[in-house]
Structure formats: C-alpha cells, structure tokens
Short mmCIF file of C-alpha atoms in Angstrom, two decimals:
data_model
loop_
_atom_site.label_atom_id
_atom_site.label_comp_id
_atom_site.label_asym_id
_atom_site.label_seq_id
_atom_site.Cartn_x
_atom_site.Cartn_y
_atom_site.Cartn_z
CA MET A 1 9.10 -31.59 -20.85
CA THR A 2 7.24 -27.97 -19.83
CA GLU A 3 8.67 -25.96 -16.37
CA SER A 4 5.98 -26.55 -13.71
CA VAL A 5 4.53 -23.30 -12.34
CA ARG A 6 5.33 -22.17 -9.18
CA ARG A 7 3.13 -21.50 -6.82
CA LEU A 8 2.48 -20.00 -3.23
CA ALA A 9 2.83 -23.11 -1.36
CA ASP A 10 6.38 -23.72 -2.70
CA VAL A 11 7.73 -20.44 -1.39
CA PRO A 12 7.00 -20.56 1.99
CA ASP A 13 8.21 -16.60 3.10
CA TRP A 14 5.25 -15.06 0.95
CA GLY A 15 3.08 -17.41 2.69
CA TYR A 16 4.33 -16.43 5.79
CA LEU A 17 4.20 -12.54 4.45
CA LEU A 18 -0.01 -12.86 3.73
CA ALA A 19 -0.03 -14.52 6.81
CA GLU A 20 0.91 -11.18 8.47
CA PHE A 21 -1.45 -9.35 6.28
CA ASP A 22 -4.65 -11.20 7.46
CA THR A 23 -3.28 -10.82 11.17
CA ALA A 24 -3.36 -7.27 10.61
CA TYR A 25 -7.07 -7.15 9.16
CA ARG A 26 -8.03 -9.66 11.13
CA TYR A 27 -6.98 -8.14 14.79
CA ARG A 28 -5.85 -4.51 14.43
CA SER A 29 -8.84 -2.57 15.92
CA ALA A 30 -11.47 -0.85 13.71
CA GLY A 31 -11.83 1.78 16.64
CA GLY A 32 -15.54 1.57 16.65
CA SER A 33 -16.10 2.23 12.61
CA ARG A 34 -18.34 -0.17 11.23
CA LEU A 35 -16.60 1.36 7.64
CA ILE A 36 -13.21 0.37 8.59
CA ARG A 37 -14.84 -2.86 10.35
CA GLY A 38 -16.44 -3.96 6.58
CA HIS A 39 -13.38 -2.87 4.77
CA MET A 40 -11.02 -4.77 6.92
CA LYS A 41 -13.42 -8.12 6.83
CA ALA A 42 -13.83 -7.51 2.87
CA VAL A 43 -9.90 -7.90 2.86
CA ARG A 44 -9.66 -10.94 4.87
CA GLU A 45 -12.14 -12.90 3.07
CA ARG A 46 -10.62 -12.16 0.01
CA LEU A 47 -6.97 -12.59 0.90
CA SER A 48 -8.33 -16.27 2.83
CA ARG A 49 -10.06 -17.35 -0.64
CA CYS A 50 -6.71 -16.37 -2.53
CA ILE A 51 -4.72 -18.26 -0.42
CA ALA A 52 -7.01 -21.35 -0.24
CA GLY A 53 -6.36 -21.78 -4.29
CA ASP A 54 -2.48 -22.06 -4.22
CA PRO A 55 -2.12 -19.25 -6.50
CA PRO A 56 0.67 -19.11 -9.29
CA LEU A 57 3.55 -16.83 -8.42
CA ASP A 58 4.94 -14.50 -11.07
CA PHE A 59 8.05 -12.49 -10.01
CA PRO A 60 9.39 -9.58 -12.32
CA LEU A 61 12.80 -8.92 -12.46
CA PRO A 62 13.62 -7.08 -9.01
CA GLU A 63 14.31 -3.45 -9.05
CA ARG A 64 14.72 -0.69 -6.74
CA LYS A 65 14.00 3.04 -6.80
CA PRO A 66 16.35 5.57 -4.96
CA VAL A 67 14.27 5.92 -2.32
CA CYS A 68 15.31 2.10 -1.09
CA ALA A 69 18.28 3.55 0.04
CA HIS A 70 15.91 4.45 3.25
CA LEU A 71 14.54 0.35 3.20
CA GLY A 72 16.87 -0.86 5.46
CA ARG A 73 16.28 1.98 8.25
CA ALA A 74 12.62 1.74 8.02
CA LEU A 75 12.83 -1.91 8.48
CA ASP A 76 15.34 -1.74 11.38
CA ASN A 77 12.90 0.79 13.02
CA GLY A 78 9.90 -1.00 12.12
CA GLU A 79 11.07 -4.48 13.97
CA ARG A 80 11.32 -2.47 17.25
CA ASP A 81 7.68 -1.13 17.21
CA THR A 82 3.96 -2.70 17.23
CA MET A 83 4.12 -4.02 13.47
CA SER A 84 7.19 -6.10 14.14
CA GLY A 85 6.08 -9.65 12.82
CA MET A 86 4.87 -8.05 9.38
CA VAL A 87 8.29 -5.97 9.18
CA ARG A 88 10.39 -9.17 9.90
CA ALA A 89 8.39 -11.18 6.99
CA ILE A 90 8.67 -8.45 4.48
CA ASP A 91 12.56 -8.64 5.42
CA LYS A 92 12.72 -12.12 4.53
CA VAL A 93 11.14 -10.99 0.91
CA LYS A 94 13.00 -7.80 0.45
CA ASP A 95 15.46 -8.95 -2.76
CA TRP A 96 12.37 -10.42 -4.40
CA LEU A 97 10.44 -6.61 -4.83
CA THR A 98 10.32 -4.80 -7.65
CA TRP A 99 9.89 -1.30 -6.42
CA ARG A 100 8.26 1.06 -8.84
CA HIS A 101 6.69 4.56 -9.28
CA GLY A 102 3.27 3.59 -11.47
CA TYR A 103 2.85 7.40 -12.70
CA ALA A 104 3.48 7.95 -16.22
CA SER A 105 4.42 11.83 -15.06
CA MET A 106 6.23 11.90 -12.08
CA PRO A 107 7.36 15.17 -10.07
CA ARG A 108 10.73 15.58 -10.20
CA HIS A 109 11.11 16.13 -6.39
CA LEU A 110 8.89 12.64 -5.61
CA GLU A 111 11.57 10.67 -7.86
CA LYS A 112 14.04 10.19 -4.87
CA ARG A 113 11.41 9.87 -2.14
CA TYR A 114 8.81 7.48 -3.10
CA ALA A 115 7.97 4.43 -4.60
CA TYR A 116 5.71 0.67 -4.23
CA ALA A 117 5.86 -2.71 -4.46
CA ASP A 118 3.02 -5.09 -5.13
CA ILE A 119 3.09 -8.38 -3.10
CA LEU A 120 -0.49 -9.58 -4.54
CA GLY A 121 -2.81 -8.57 -6.77
CA PRO A 122 -3.81 -9.14 -10.11
CA HIS A 123 -0.35 -7.84 -11.66
CA GLY A 124 1.39 -10.74 -9.12
CA PRO A 125 3.66 -11.34 -7.92
CA VAL A 126 0.67 -13.68 -5.75
CA TYR A 127 -2.14 -13.35 -8.52
CA CYS A 128 -5.50 -12.36 -7.05
CA LYS A 129 -8.04 -10.59 -9.02
CA GLU A 130 -10.14 -9.37 -6.36
CA LEU A 131 -7.64 -8.01 -4.03
CA THR A 132 -4.53 -6.12 -4.15
CA LEU A 133 -1.81 -5.49 -1.53
CA GLY A 134 1.41 -3.98 -1.06
CA LEU A 135 3.88 -1.66 0.14
CA VAL A 136 4.95 2.24 0.07
CA LEU A 137 8.15 3.38 1.44
CA PHE A 138 8.85 7.33 1.57
CA ALA A 139 11.88 8.98 2.52
CA PRO A 140 11.62 11.49 5.48
CA ARG A 141 10.08 14.75 4.55
CA THR A 142 7.74 13.95 1.86
CA THR A 143 4.69 15.20 0.57
CA TYR A 144 2.98 12.97 -1.44
CA PRO A 145 0.42 14.83 -3.86
CA ALA A 146 -3.11 14.84 -3.54
CA HIS A 147 -4.73 11.53 -5.85
CA ALA A 148 -7.83 9.41 -5.41
CA HIS A 149 -8.84 5.92 -6.67
CA SER A 150 -11.62 5.19 -9.00
CA GLY A 151 -14.00 2.51 -7.49
CA ILE A 152 -11.15 1.14 -4.98
CA THR A 153 -11.62 1.52 -1.06
CA GLU A 154 -7.87 1.55 -0.02
CA SER A 155 -6.49 1.24 3.04
CA TYR A 156 -3.08 1.78 4.55
CA ILE A 157 -1.53 0.44 7.80
CA CYS A 158 1.55 2.31 9.39
CA LEU A 159 4.43 -0.06 9.57
CA SER A 160 7.36 2.18 10.44
CA GLY A 161 7.80 6.20 10.67
CA ALA A 162 4.99 8.44 10.90
CA THR A 163 2.77 10.09 8.41
CA SER A 164 -0.64 12.52 8.13
CA GLU A 165 -3.03 12.46 5.35
CA ASN A 166 -4.72 15.80 4.50
CA ASP A 167 -3.34 17.37 7.86
CA ALA A 168 -6.12 15.33 9.81
CA GLY A 169 -4.05 13.71 12.28
CA VAL A 170 -0.33 11.64 12.69
CA TYR A 171 -0.58 7.86 12.07
CA VAL A 172 2.47 5.88 13.59
CA PRO A 173 3.34 2.23 13.35
CA GLY A 174 -0.34 0.14 13.98
CA ALA A 175 -2.43 2.78 12.69
CA MET A 176 -4.70 2.30 9.62
CA ILE A 177 -6.18 5.10 7.65
CA LEU A 178 -9.15 4.33 5.02
CA ASN A 179 -9.55 6.30 1.64
CA VAL A 180 -13.17 5.45 -0.05
CA PRO A 181 -13.51 5.70 -3.50
CA GLU A 182 -12.87 8.84 -5.18
CA HIS A 183 -11.71 10.66 -2.00
CA ASP A 184 -8.48 13.27 -2.55
CA HIS A 185 -5.92 12.40 -0.28
CA ALA A 186 -2.40 13.77 0.61
CA ILE A 187 0.61 12.17 2.31
CA THR A 188 3.29 13.76 4.50
CA THR A 189 6.00 12.21 6.54
CA SER A 190 8.06 13.45 9.35
CA ASP A 191 11.12 15.34 9.10
CA ARG A 192 13.71 12.88 10.38
CA GLU A 193 12.48 9.16 9.62
CA PRO A 194 11.50 7.37 6.00
CA ALA A 195 7.92 5.93 6.71
CA LEU A 196 6.76 2.49 5.49
CA LEU A 197 3.35 1.61 4.65
CA ALA A 198 1.35 -1.92 3.92
CA TYR A 199 -1.60 -1.07 1.68
CA ALA A 200 -4.75 -3.44 0.22
CA TRP A 201 -7.01 -2.36 -2.22
CA VAL A 202 -10.63 -3.75 -2.86
CA GLY A 203 -12.65 -3.18 -5.96
CA ALA A 204 -14.08 -4.73 -8.85
CA PRO A 205 -11.34 -6.86 -10.86
CA GLU A 206 -11.43 -4.71 -13.75
CA ASP A 207 -11.19 -1.63 -11.43
CA LEU A 208 -7.97 -3.53 -9.76
CA ALA A 209 -6.68 -4.81 -12.88
CA ASN A 210 -6.78 -1.47 -14.82
CA GLN A 211 -6.57 1.36 -12.37
CA GLU A 212 -4.76 4.24 -13.77
CA MET A 213 -2.47 5.97 -11.40
CA VAL A 214 -2.65 10.16 -11.98
CA PHE A 215 -2.25 13.07 -9.36
CA SER A 216 -5.59 14.95 -8.75
CA ARG A 217 -5.36 18.58 -10.95
CA LYS A 218 -5.45 21.45 -8.43
CA ARG A 219 -9.00 22.99 -8.66
CA LYS A 220 -9.43 26.62 -9.43
CA PRO A 221 -11.29 28.66 -6.51
CA ALA A 222 -14.90 29.26 -8.12
CA PRO A 223 -14.62 33.14 -9.30
CA LEU A 224 -16.59 35.54 -6.46
CA THR A 225 -19.86 36.71 -8.04
CA ARG A 226 -21.22 39.96 -6.61
CA ASN A 227 -25.45 40.02 -5.61
CA PRO A 228 -27.17 42.49 -7.57
CA GLU A 229 -27.70 45.40 -5.90
#
C-alpha cells in the first residue's frame, strides 16, 4: 500500500500562512504606482490558482543557519508591528523551515548574517510552478551585496526591523520594495535589530525553477579619455 501524498489542505498552518501572503498583496497600498499594483495583482492571481489546486507538499529536512539565532528576536519584534498577522503565522511553521544560503560562493562575512527559506515555489515545500514565496532573515548591521534576477520581478515586504536598498530610503514593517528583472540591488540593515522580509518572485516557470543565485560583479569604471586637442 503506497503512502498518500500530503497536500496543502492537510496542514492548515501552511494554508493560514499563504492566506497572510494573499492579504498582504491584496490590501497593502501600492502607493499610486501602476507597476507595483500590477505586480501585486500578478502575485495574488498566481497564489489563488495555486491554493485552489490544493498542491502537494514536500518538506525537506528542517535546517537552520547561524543567522537563525536572530529569528526569535525578529519574530518578537514583528508581532508588535503592522505585519503581526503574517509574523504569527510564520511562528507556527518555523520548526518546518529549511534555511539556505543559496549561493555556490558565499562571502565569509555573510555566512552568519543571512539565510532564506522557501515557502512556496517550484522547489516546494508548497509546490507552485508560476510563483515563488519565501522569507529572508538578516542579522543586524548586515550588508547584502548587489545582485540581480534574470527574468524575475521581485518584491520584498518588510516584516520586522528596518532595511535600506541601494541607499534609496528606509523600509520598515509594512513597506514594499519592487525590483524589476536585471535590476542590481544591495540591502543593508539597521545597527541593533535583525530584519525579516517576505519575498515574492514572479516570472516564467523556467526562470523560477532554474534561477542561479550569484552576486553582481563590481564593474570597473570606464577609462578616462581625452578629447584630441
């Protein structure tokens, strides 16, 4: 007798977490941006199709990275702020999460200061071929080097702590950051508190399934040339 496949409806806490993602991308403000509004709609539509299909679940062995020493603090802070519903839902499934670095070559300074965990996507744990959802955890005083995503539109929602992207502003719980494909972006975190972000990737199934995680190479400045006299 073969073991039955476990599906989303069999594990309610994962369904509640996905419902919190839907709420965030349905009711958070787009700030008047048509581009952000369109991305939020794309996330909702893909997530709704996935949930309606009662997808299979595939849980790898839970794994922690050194930065997870800051997870408790990040969750405690988040439960007191505007994204408390999602943070509480994450707390219910935190022991099932598989935290990863994702990069073949990790800068030594980042090994203890960063990790991500998939929630939904082509690699599970909730299977979906057209959307990826997950979490990113940063230690205090972290610089996450510049990187870009090929063929993928990415958004972050700050759940806990404070971050800056490309020194363009400070993002606190409830704020959304949008990164279009091929856009180089680096992230920094505040000095005293960890940062927990939710993320969504929208793209073609082949891009989501085969995305290579690499940091951007530093571009050498173009040599100066003199105009002929």
